[in-house]
PDB file of C-alpha atoms in Angstrom:
ATOM      1  CA  MET A   1     -20.884 -60.153 -44.006  1.00 82.00           C
ATOM      2  CA  ARG A   2     -23.273 -58.278 -46.260  1.00 94.00           C
ATOM      3  CA  THR A   3     -22.285 -56.888 -49.637  1.00 96.00           C
ATOM      4  CA  GLU A   4     -23.235 -53.436 -50.942  1.00 97.00           C
ATOM      5  CA  GLU A   5     -26.156 -55.009 -52.812  1.00 97.00           C
ATOM      6  CA  ASP A   6     -27.420 -56.736 -49.643  1.00 97.00           C
ATOM      7  CA  MET A   7     -27.086 -53.513 -47.684  1.00 98.00           C
ATOM      8  CA  MET A   8     -29.012 -51.565 -50.305  1.00 98.00           C
ATOM      9  CA  GLU A   9     -31.791 -54.142 -50.114  1.00 97.00           C
ATOM     10  CA  TYR A  10     -31.816 -53.873 -46.301  1.00 97.00           C
ATOM     11  CA  VAL A  11     -32.033 -50.074 -46.441  1.00 97.00           C
ATOM     12  CA  GLU A  12     -34.793 -50.135 -49.065  1.00 97.00           C
ATOM     13  CA  GLU A  13     -36.748 -52.569 -46.920  1.00 97.00           C
ATOM     14  CA  LYS A  14     -36.399 -50.354 -43.839  1.00 96.00           C
ATOM     15  CA  ALA A  15     -37.476 -47.287 -45.821  1.00 97.00           C
ATOM     16  CA  ASP A  16     -40.553 -49.137 -47.101  1.00 96.00           C
ATOM     17  CA  GLU A  17     -41.518 -50.238 -43.601  1.00 95.00           C
ATOM     18  CA  LYS A  18     -41.536 -46.623 -42.421  1.00 93.00           C
ATOM     19  CA  GLY A  19     -42.963 -44.998 -45.532  1.00 95.00           C
ATOM     20  CA  TYR A  20     -39.690 -43.137 -46.077  1.00 97.00           C
ATOM     21  CA  PHE A  21     -37.566 -42.860 -49.202  1.00 97.00           C
ATOM     22  CA  ILE A  22     -33.879 -43.550 -49.705  1.00 98.00           C
ATOM     23  CA  CYS A  23     -31.346 -40.815 -50.380  1.00 97.00           C
ATOM     24  CA  PRO A  24     -32.118 -39.131 -53.718  1.00 97.00           C
ATOM     25  CA  ASP A  25     -28.450 -38.104 -54.200  1.00 97.00           C
ATOM     26  CA  ASP A  26     -26.877 -41.162 -55.864  1.00 96.00           C
ATOM     27  CA  ASP A  27     -23.273 -40.288 -54.952  1.00 96.00           C
ATOM     28  CA  LEU A  28     -24.181 -39.734 -51.315  1.00 97.00           C
ATOM     29  CA  LEU A  29     -26.275 -42.918 -51.270  1.00 97.00           C
ATOM     30  CA  PHE A  30     -23.399 -44.959 -52.690  1.00 97.00           C
ATOM     31  CA  ASP A  31     -20.973 -43.560 -50.087  1.00 97.00           C
ATOM     32  CA  LEU A  32     -23.399 -44.181 -47.213  1.00 98.00           C
ATOM     33  CA  ILE A  33     -24.046 -47.778 -48.293  1.00 98.00           C
ATOM     34  CA  GLN A  34     -20.287 -48.330 -48.548  1.00 98.00           C
ATOM     35  CA  GLY A  35     -19.908 -46.788 -45.068  1.00 98.00           C
ATOM     36  CA  LEU A  36     -22.529 -49.137 -43.620  1.00 98.00           C
ATOM     37  CA  VAL A  37     -20.763 -52.137 -45.144  1.00 97.00           C
ATOM     38  CA  ASP A  38     -17.404 -50.916 -43.749  1.00 97.00           C
ATOM     39  CA  ASN A  39     -18.863 -50.383 -40.285  1.00 97.00           C
ATOM     40  CA  GLU A  40     -20.510 -53.806 -40.263  1.00 96.00           C
ATOM     41  CA  GLY A  41     -17.149 -55.322 -41.206  1.00 96.00           C
ATOM     42  CA  ARG A  42     -15.410 -53.400 -38.412  1.00 95.00           C
ATOM     43  CA  TYR A  43     -17.871 -53.620 -35.560  1.00 93.00           C
ATOM     44  CA  GLY A  44     -20.191 -56.464 -36.488  1.00 94.00           C
ATOM     45  CA  TYR A  45     -23.186 -54.160 -36.951  1.00 95.00           C
ATOM     46  CA  PRO A  46     -23.996 -51.406 -39.439  1.00 97.00           C
ATOM     47  CA  SER A  47     -23.601 -48.265 -37.316  1.00 97.00           C
ATOM     48  CA  CYS A  48     -24.446 -44.848 -38.802  1.00 98.00           C
ATOM     49  CA  PRO A  49     -21.724 -44.033 -41.355  1.00 98.00           C
ATOM     50  CA  CYS A  50     -21.674 -40.344 -40.349  1.00 98.00           C
ATOM     51  CA  ARG A  51     -21.159 -41.064 -36.655  1.00 97.00           C
ATOM     52  CA  GLN A  52     -18.186 -42.495 -34.803  1.00 96.00           C
ATOM     53  CA  ALA A  53     -19.142 -45.813 -33.215  1.00 95.00           C
ATOM     54  CA  SER A  54     -17.353 -47.057 -30.119  1.00 92.00           C
ATOM     55  CA  GLY A  55     -17.177 -50.696 -31.151  1.00 90.00           C
ATOM     56  CA  VAL A  56     -18.823 -51.548 -27.803  1.00 88.00           C
ATOM     57  CA  LYS A  57     -22.330 -52.549 -28.822  1.00 87.00           C
ATOM     58  CA  LEU A  58     -23.907 -51.421 -25.571  1.00 84.00           C
ATOM     59  CA  TYR A  59     -22.807 -47.871 -26.303  1.00 88.00           C
ATOM     60  CA  ASP A  60     -23.702 -48.000 -29.980  1.00 92.00           C
ATOM     61  CA  SER A  61     -27.185 -49.501 -29.773  1.00 89.00           C
ATOM     62  CA  ASP A  62     -28.791 -46.112 -30.507  1.00 92.00           C
ATOM     63  CA  ILE A  63     -26.786 -45.628 -33.728  1.00 96.00           C
ATOM     64  CA  ILE A  64     -27.278 -48.951 -35.482  1.00 96.00           C
ATOM     65  CA  CYS A  65     -28.953 -48.173 -38.795  1.00 97.00           C
ATOM     66  CA  PRO A  66     -31.841 -47.363 -38.796  1.00 96.00           C
ATOM     67  CA  CYS A  67     -30.897 -45.348 -35.710  1.00 95.00           C
ATOM     68  CA  GLU A  68     -33.097 -44.248 -32.826  1.00 93.00           C
ATOM     69  CA  TYR A  69     -32.935 -40.637 -33.966  1.00 94.00           C
ATOM     70  CA  MET A  70     -34.263 -41.327 -37.462  1.00 96.00           C
ATOM     71  CA  ASP A  71     -37.972 -40.747 -36.842  1.00 94.00           C
ATOM     72  CA  ALA A  72     -37.479 -37.485 -34.955  1.00 93.00           C
ATOM     73  CA  ASP A  73     -35.079 -36.187 -37.621  1.00 96.00           C
ATOM     74  CA  VAL A  74     -37.213 -37.193 -40.593  1.00 96.00           C
ATOM     75  CA  GLU A  75     -40.134 -35.503 -38.876  1.00 95.00           C
ATOM     76  CA  GLU A  76     -38.258 -32.290 -38.106  1.00 95.00           C
ATOM     77  CA  TYR A  77     -35.821 -32.013 -41.033  1.00 97.00           C
ATOM     78  CA  GLY A  78     -37.189 -34.437 -43.624  1.00 97.00           C
ATOM     79  CA  MET A  79     -34.090 -36.640 -43.396  1.00 97.00           C
ATOM     80  CA  CYS A  80     -32.079 -38.755 -40.991  1.00 98.00           C
ATOM     81  CA  TYR A  81     -28.695 -37.471 -39.795  1.00 98.00           C
ATOM     82  CA  CYS A  82     -26.749 -39.263 -42.561  1.00 98.00           C
ATOM     83  CA  GLY A  83     -29.296 -38.386 -45.242  1.00 98.00           C
ATOM     84  CA  LEU A  84     -29.951 -42.054 -45.972  1.00 98.00           C
ATOM     85  CA  PHE A  85     -33.675 -41.952 -45.154  1.00 98.00           C
ATOM     86  CA  VAL A  86     -35.712 -38.997 -46.362  1.00 98.00           C
ATOM     87  CA  SER A  87     -39.304 -37.808 -46.410  1.00 97.00           C
ATOM     88  CA  GLN A  88     -41.438 -37.780 -49.532  1.00 96.00           C
ATOM     89  CA  LYS A  89     -40.966 -34.016 -49.739  1.00 96.00           C
ATOM     90  CA  ILE A  90     -37.156 -34.242 -49.890  1.00 97.00           C
ATOM     91  CA  ASN A  91     -37.405 -37.171 -52.267  1.00 96.00           C
ATOM     92  CA  GLU A  92     -39.282 -34.894 -54.660  1.00 96.00           C
ATOM     93  CA  ASP A  93     -36.983 -31.917 -54.029  1.00 95.00           C
ATOM     94  CA  PRO A  94     -33.445 -33.321 -53.604  1.00 94.00           C
ATOM     95  CA  ASP A  95     -31.904 -29.809 -53.483  1.00 94.00           C
ATOM     96  CA  GLU A  96     -33.319 -29.574 -49.980  1.00 94.00           C
ATOM     97  CA  LEU A  97     -31.071 -32.450 -48.878  1.00 96.00           C
ATOM     98  CA  LYS A  98     -28.710 -30.600 -46.550  1.00 94.00           C
ATOM     99  CA  PRO A  99     -26.761 -31.491 -43.422  1.00 94.00           C
ATOM    100  CA  ILE A 100     -28.790 -31.305 -40.216  1.00 96.00           C
ATOM    101  CA  PRO A 101     -27.720 -30.798 -36.581  1.00 94.00           C
ATOM    102  CA  GLU A 102     -26.613 -33.759 -34.476  1.00 94.00           C
ATOM    103  CA  ARG A 103     -29.420 -34.831 -32.145  1.00 92.00           C
ATOM    104  CA  ARG A 104     -27.343 -37.418 -30.314  1.00 93.00           C
ATOM    105  CA  ARG A 105     -26.182 -35.788 -27.085  1.00 89.00           C
ATOM    106  CA  PRO A 106     -22.474 -34.986 -26.693  1.00 90.00           C
ATOM    107  CA  GLU A 107     -22.308 -36.861 -23.349  1.00 88.00           C
ATOM    108  CA  VAL A 108     -23.563 -39.972 -25.116  1.00 89.00           C
ATOM    109  CA  ILE A 109     -21.072 -39.521 -27.964  1.00 91.00           C
ATOM    110  CA  GLU A 110     -18.240 -39.042 -25.532  1.00 89.00           C
ATOM    111  CA  ALA A 111     -19.205 -41.949 -23.286  1.00 87.00           C
ATOM    112  CA  GLY A 112     -19.020 -44.173 -26.375  1.00 87.00           C
ATOM    113  CA  MET A 113     -15.683 -42.759 -27.471  1.00 87.00           C
ATOM    114  CA  ASP A 114     -14.219 -43.289 -24.000  1.00 85.00           C
ATOM    115  CA  ALA A 115     -15.557 -46.843 -23.709  1.00 80.00           C
ATOM    116  CA  GLU A 116     -12.859 -49.486 -23.557  1.00 73.00           C
ATOM    117  CA  PRO A 117     -13.623 -52.389 -25.861  1.00 63.00           C
ATOM    118  CA  THR A 118     -12.238 -54.727 -23.198  1.00 54.00           C
ATOM    119  CA  GLU A 119     -14.108 -53.260 -20.250  1.00 51.00           C
ATOM    120  CA  ASP A 120     -16.294 -55.593 -18.232  1.00 50.00           C
ATOM    121  CA  PHE A 121     -19.880 -55.433 -19.284  1.00 51.00           C
ATOM    122  CA  HIS A 122     -22.512 -54.997 -16.673  1.00 52.00           C
ATOM    123  CA  SER A 123     -24.215 -58.225 -15.822  1.00 55.00           C
ATOM    124  CA  GLU A 124     -27.859 -58.066 -16.696  1.00 57.00           C
ATOM    125  CA  GLU A 125     -29.069 -57.123 -13.210  1.00 62.00           C
ATOM    126  CA  ASP A 126     -26.550 -54.259 -13.049  1.00 70.00           C
ATOM    127  CA  ILE A 127     -27.882 -52.495 -16.127  1.00 78.00           C
ATOM    128  CA  PRO A 128     -29.454 -49.248 -14.910  1.00 83.00           C
ATOM    129  CA  VAL A 129     -33.164 -48.673 -15.309  1.00 87.00           C
ATOM    130  CA  TRP A 130     -34.290 -45.282 -16.600  1.00 89.00           C
ATOM    131  CA  ARG A 131     -37.734 -43.877 -15.977  1.00 92.00           C
ATOM    132  CA  CYS A 132     -39.420 -41.288 -18.166  1.00 93.00           C
ATOM    133  CA  VAL A 133     -40.689 -38.704 -15.701  1.00 94.00           C
ATOM    134  CA  VAL A 134     -43.352 -37.610 -18.174  1.00 94.00           C
ATOM    135  CA  CYS A 135     -45.135 -40.902 -18.839  1.00 93.00           C
ATOM    136  CA  GLY A 136     -43.487 -43.449 -16.545  1.00 92.00           C
ATOM    137  CA  TYR A 137     -41.976 -45.599 -19.324  1.00 90.00           C
ATOM    138  CA  LEU A 138     -39.095 -47.745 -18.030  1.00 89.00           C
ATOM    139  CA  ALA A 139     -36.029 -48.734 -20.047  1.00 87.00           C
ATOM    140  CA  ALA A 140     -33.142 -50.935 -18.877  1.00 83.00           C
ATOM    141  CA  ARG A 141     -30.057 -49.782 -20.758  1.00 83.00           C
ATOM    142  CA  GLU A 142     -26.651 -48.189 -20.278  1.00 80.00           C
ATOM    143  CA  LEU A 143     -27.841 -44.670 -21.082  1.00 83.00           C
ATOM    144  CA  PRO A 144     -31.343 -43.213 -21.216  1.00 86.00           C
ATOM    145  CA  PRO A 145     -33.049 -43.532 -24.617  1.00 86.00           C
ATOM    146  CA  PRO A 146     -32.601 -40.388 -26.732  1.00 84.00           C
ATOM    147  CA  ILE A 147     -36.352 -40.019 -27.070  1.00 86.00           C
ATOM    148  CA  CYS A 148     -39.074 -41.742 -25.100  1.00 86.00           C
ATOM    149  CA  PRO A 149     -40.686 -44.213 -27.539  1.00 82.00           C
ATOM    150  CA  ILE A 150     -44.052 -43.696 -25.800  1.00 85.00           C
ATOM    151  CA  CYS A 151     -44.447 -39.968 -25.236  1.00 89.00           C
ATOM    152  CA  LYS A 152     -41.463 -38.598 -27.232  1.00 87.00           C
ATOM    153  CA  ALA A 153     -39.988 -36.778 -24.221  1.00 90.00           C
ATOM    154  CA  LYS A 154     -36.279 -36.061 -24.617  1.00 89.00           C
ATOM    155  CA  ALA A 155     -33.477 -37.950 -22.851  1.00 87.00           C
ATOM    156  CA  GLU A 156     -33.056 -35.296 -20.189  1.00 89.00           C
ATOM    157  CA  ARG A 157     -36.566 -36.123 -18.926  1.00 93.00           C
ATOM    158  CA  PHE A 158     -35.357 -39.574 -17.880  1.00 92.00           C
ATOM    159  CA  SER A 159     -34.124 -40.176 -14.365  1.00 92.00           C
ATOM    160  CA  ARG A 160     -32.379 -43.167 -12.870  1.00 89.00           C
ATOM    161  CA  PHE A 161     -34.937 -45.537 -11.382  1.00 86.00           C
ATOM    162  CA  GLU A 162     -33.764 -47.269  -8.219  1.00 80.00           C
ATOM    163  CA  ILE A 163     -35.432 -50.604  -7.724  1.00 67.00           C
ATOM    164  CA  ASN A 164     -34.463 -50.803  -4.040  1.00 63.00           C
ATOM    165  CA  PRO A 165     -34.215 -47.163  -2.995  1.00 53.00           C
ATOM    166  CA  GLY A 166     -34.296 -48.030   0.707  1.00 53.00           C
ATOM    167  CA  ARG A 167     -31.036 -49.956   0.700  1.00 48.00           C
TER     168      ARG A 167
ATOM    169  CA  MET B   1      -5.040 -45.505 -46.035  1.00 82.00           C
ATOM    170  CA  GLU B   2      -3.249 -43.274 -43.513  1.00 92.00           C
ATOM    171  CA  ALA B   3      -5.557 -41.728 -40.907  1.00 96.00           C
ATOM    172  CA  ILE B   4      -3.821 -38.341 -41.114  1.00 96.00           C
ATOM    173  CA  ARG B   5      -2.826 -37.065 -44.532  1.00 96.00           C
ATOM    174  CA  ASN B   6      -1.582 -33.764 -45.837  1.00 97.00           C
ATOM    175  CA  ILE B   7      -3.514 -32.949 -48.986  1.00 97.00           C
ATOM    176  CA  HIS B   8      -1.656 -30.615 -51.283  1.00 96.00           C
ATOM    177  CA  GLY B   9      -3.313 -27.656 -52.920  1.00 95.00           C
ATOM    178  CA  ALA B  10      -2.362 -24.365 -54.546  1.00 95.00           C
ATOM    179  CA  ILE B  11      -4.209 -22.274 -51.947  1.00 94.00           C
ATOM    180  CA  ASN B  12      -2.397 -22.477 -48.636  1.00 93.00           C
ATOM    181  CA  GLU B  13      -2.837 -19.123 -46.933  1.00 92.00           C
ATOM    182  CA  HIS B  14      -4.837 -20.638 -44.078  1.00 95.00           C
ATOM    183  CA  GLU B  15      -4.081 -23.613 -41.875  1.00 97.00           C
ATOM    184  CA  VAL B  16      -6.998 -25.908 -42.635  1.00 98.00           C
ATOM    185  CA  LYS B  17      -7.736 -29.045 -40.647  1.00 98.00           C
ATOM    186  CA  LEU B  18     -10.582 -31.365 -41.566  1.00 98.00           C
ATOM    187  CA  PHE B  19     -11.905 -33.796 -38.975  1.00 98.00           C
ATOM    188  CA  ALA B  20     -13.765 -36.477 -40.906  1.00 98.00           C
ATOM    189  CA  LEU B  21     -14.871 -40.103 -40.915  1.00 98.00           C
ATOM    190  CA  SER B  22     -13.806 -42.346 -43.789  1.00 97.00           C
ATOM    191  CA  THR B  23     -17.312 -43.860 -43.855  1.00 98.00           C
ATOM    192  CA  CYS B  24     -19.244 -40.572 -43.927  1.00 98.00           C
ATOM    193  CA  GLY B  25     -20.854 -39.339 -47.145  1.00 97.00           C
ATOM    194  CA  TRP B  26     -20.985 -35.677 -46.069  1.00 98.00           C
ATOM    195  CA  CYS B  27     -17.305 -35.839 -45.110  1.00 98.00           C
ATOM    196  CA  LYS B  28     -16.565 -37.171 -48.582  1.00 97.00           C
ATOM    197  CA  LYS B  29     -18.444 -34.232 -50.120  1.00 97.00           C
ATOM    198  CA  THR B  30     -16.350 -31.877 -47.971  1.00 98.00           C
ATOM    199  CA  LYS B  31     -13.093 -33.517 -49.077  1.00 98.00           C
ATOM    200  CA  LYS B  32     -14.159 -33.297 -52.725  1.00 97.00           C
ATOM    201  CA  LEU B  33     -15.035 -29.610 -52.372  1.00 97.00           C
ATOM    202  CA  LEU B  34     -11.724 -28.733 -50.697  1.00 97.00           C
ATOM    203  CA  GLU B  35      -9.905 -30.574 -53.480  1.00 97.00           C
ATOM    204  CA  GLU B  36     -12.001 -28.893 -56.168  1.00 96.00           C
ATOM    205  CA  LEU B  37     -11.141 -25.492 -54.621  1.00 96.00           C
ATOM    206  CA  ASP B  38      -7.472 -26.589 -54.615  1.00 96.00           C
ATOM    207  CA  ILE B  39      -7.015 -25.926 -50.917  1.00 97.00           C
ATOM    208  CA  GLU B  40      -4.093 -27.345 -48.968  1.00 97.00           C
ATOM    209  CA  TYR B  41      -5.390 -29.106 -45.852  1.00 98.00           C
ATOM    210  CA  LEU B  42      -4.706 -31.688 -43.218  1.00 98.00           C
ATOM    211  CA  CYS B  43      -7.211 -34.520 -43.474  1.00 98.00           C
ATOM    212  CA  ILE B  44      -7.881 -36.513 -40.315  1.00 98.00           C
ATOM    213  CA  ASP B  45     -10.057 -39.599 -40.730  1.00 98.00           C
ATOM    214  CA  PHE B  46     -10.974 -40.029 -37.090  1.00 97.00           C
ATOM    215  CA  ASP B  47     -12.284 -43.581 -37.450  1.00 96.00           C
ATOM    216  CA  LEU B  48      -8.925 -44.759 -38.829  1.00 96.00           C
ATOM    217  CA  LEU B  49      -6.876 -43.446 -35.877  1.00 95.00           C
ATOM    218  CA  SER B  50      -5.383 -45.699 -33.211  1.00 92.00           C
ATOM    219  CA  ASP B  51      -7.313 -45.821 -29.920  1.00 89.00           C
ATOM    220  CA  ASP B  52      -4.718 -43.616 -28.211  1.00 91.00           C
ATOM    221  CA  ASP B  53      -4.769 -41.015 -30.984  1.00 94.00           C
ATOM    222  CA  LYS B  54      -8.571 -40.979 -30.906  1.00 93.00           C
ATOM    223  CA  LYS B  55      -8.493 -39.854 -27.270  1.00 91.00           C
ATOM    224  CA  THR B  56      -6.086 -36.974 -27.945  1.00 94.00           C
ATOM    225  CA  ILE B  57      -7.752 -35.826 -31.146  1.00 96.00           C
ATOM    226  CA  LYS B  58     -11.246 -36.068 -29.655  1.00 95.00           C
ATOM    227  CA  GLU B  59     -10.189 -33.507 -27.027  1.00 95.00           C
ATOM    228  CA  GLU B  60      -8.855 -31.198 -29.735  1.00 96.00           C
ATOM    229  CA  LEU B  61     -12.064 -31.480 -31.751  1.00 97.00           C
ATOM    230  CA  LYS B  62     -14.276 -31.012 -28.685  1.00 95.00           C
ATOM    231  CA  GLU B  63     -12.603 -27.726 -27.898  1.00 96.00           C
ATOM    232  CA  PHE B  64     -13.869 -26.265 -31.190  1.00 97.00           C
ATOM    233  CA  ASN B  65     -17.005 -28.325 -31.704  1.00 96.00           C
ATOM    234  CA  PRO B  66     -18.556 -29.505 -28.422  1.00 94.00           C
ATOM    235  CA  ALA B  67     -21.024 -31.692 -30.371  1.00 93.00           C
ATOM    236  CA  ILE B  68     -18.043 -33.857 -31.531  1.00 94.00           C
ATOM    237  CA  SER B  69     -19.583 -34.299 -34.973  1.00 96.00           C
ATOM    238  CA  PHE B  70     -18.145 -34.810 -38.445  1.00 97.00           C
ATOM    239  CA  PRO B  71     -17.156 -33.193 -40.718  1.00 98.00           C
ATOM    240  CA  THR B  72     -15.649 -30.266 -38.805  1.00 98.00           C
ATOM    241  CA  ILE B  73     -13.228 -27.833 -40.446  1.00 98.00           C
ATOM    242  CA  ILE B  74     -10.945 -25.879 -38.131  1.00 98.00           C
ATOM    243  CA  ILE B  75      -9.270 -22.920 -39.799  1.00 97.00           C
ATOM    244  CA  ASP B  76      -6.215 -21.145 -38.349  1.00 96.00           C
ATOM    245  CA  GLN B  77      -6.436 -22.897 -34.986  1.00 95.00           C
ATOM    246  CA  GLY B  78     -10.062 -21.988 -34.437  1.00 95.00           C
ATOM    247  CA  GLU B  79     -10.331 -18.516 -36.009  1.00 96.00           C
ATOM    248  CA  GLU B  80     -13.135 -20.106 -38.031  1.00 96.00           C
ATOM    249  CA  VAL B  81     -14.890 -23.369 -37.360  1.00 97.00           C
ATOM    250  CA  ILE B  82     -17.279 -24.906 -39.890  1.00 97.00           C
ATOM    251  CA  VAL B  83     -19.401 -27.786 -38.621  1.00 97.00           C
ATOM    252  CA  GLY B  84     -21.086 -29.931 -41.263  1.00 97.00           C
ATOM    253  CA  PHE B  85     -20.892 -29.736 -45.054  1.00 97.00           C
ATOM    254  CA  LYS B  86     -21.842 -26.073 -45.379  1.00 96.00           C
ATOM    255  CA  GLU B  87     -20.847 -25.605 -48.989  1.00 95.00           C
ATOM    256  CA  ASP B  88     -21.481 -21.851 -49.260  1.00 95.00           C
ATOM    257  CA  ARG B  89     -19.663 -21.102 -46.036  1.00 96.00           C
ATOM    258  CA  ILE B  90     -16.657 -23.212 -47.065  1.00 96.00           C
ATOM    259  CA  ARG B  91     -16.487 -21.392 -50.409  1.00 96.00           C
ATOM    260  CA  ASP B  92     -16.870 -17.989 -48.725  1.00 94.00           C
ATOM    261  CA  VAL B  93     -14.176 -18.539 -46.156  1.00 94.00           C
ATOM    262  CA  LEU B  94     -11.597 -20.471 -48.140  1.00 93.00           C
ATOM    263  CA  SER B  95     -11.847 -19.762 -51.820  1.00 87.00           C
ATOM    264  CA  HIS B  96     -11.042 -16.766 -53.950  1.00 71.00           C
ATOM    265  CA  GLU B  97     -14.008 -17.231 -56.243  1.00 63.00           C
ATOM    266  CA  ASP B  98     -16.429 -14.368 -56.588  1.00 53.00           C
TER     267      ASP B  98
END
């Protein structure tokens, strides 16, 4: 299991890869790093410290740090939901570091919270396939991706793709 | 640490309930502010609850904050609901400072 120092290194590396900066508020940064370490200890993966993970990885895959919402949030608000990754602008003006709205959809949050850790996982061929109606991108996963990685359409633009619709 | 704790404070004219996560930095800021303002409140660290309690308390939270996000402060059974660490709003609603 990673220590706080390891986690900090991991986060710095991820920020570098994206051209982002890490949280300019040292107290907040310390708490978030601690939260990531706690979550990794609990669930086996570092889920967003400011979100409730389900403990069922299939339901939490969108909120493993760095989460799937990070890019859209840094673009729109200059920071990710937790405030761990920020834009250059917020890095230079830390007073602008303020809580932002939750982009993760309530149905997705609730599905995770209601998931039973013991429930049978879908076998691989049972995992639903989602199709982006805007660009045709296909994703096999429990829930549609929050944002299409190709055309950035939102989750509600995904529909269930039936491989054998005639049956 | 207990998941649900009553935090004592000198100011207790409202019933204040904080729904938080023990891992969340913004929740920690909210707790610190409530303590600095000396407000009596019930602190619920959602992530530390048992699985059964999570189901009940999630429904309670959802009623006031459909986004089910943390921190959420529910004042006087929903007379006021503050979602997120909105420092100015928390001070306005709960403290006597001018």
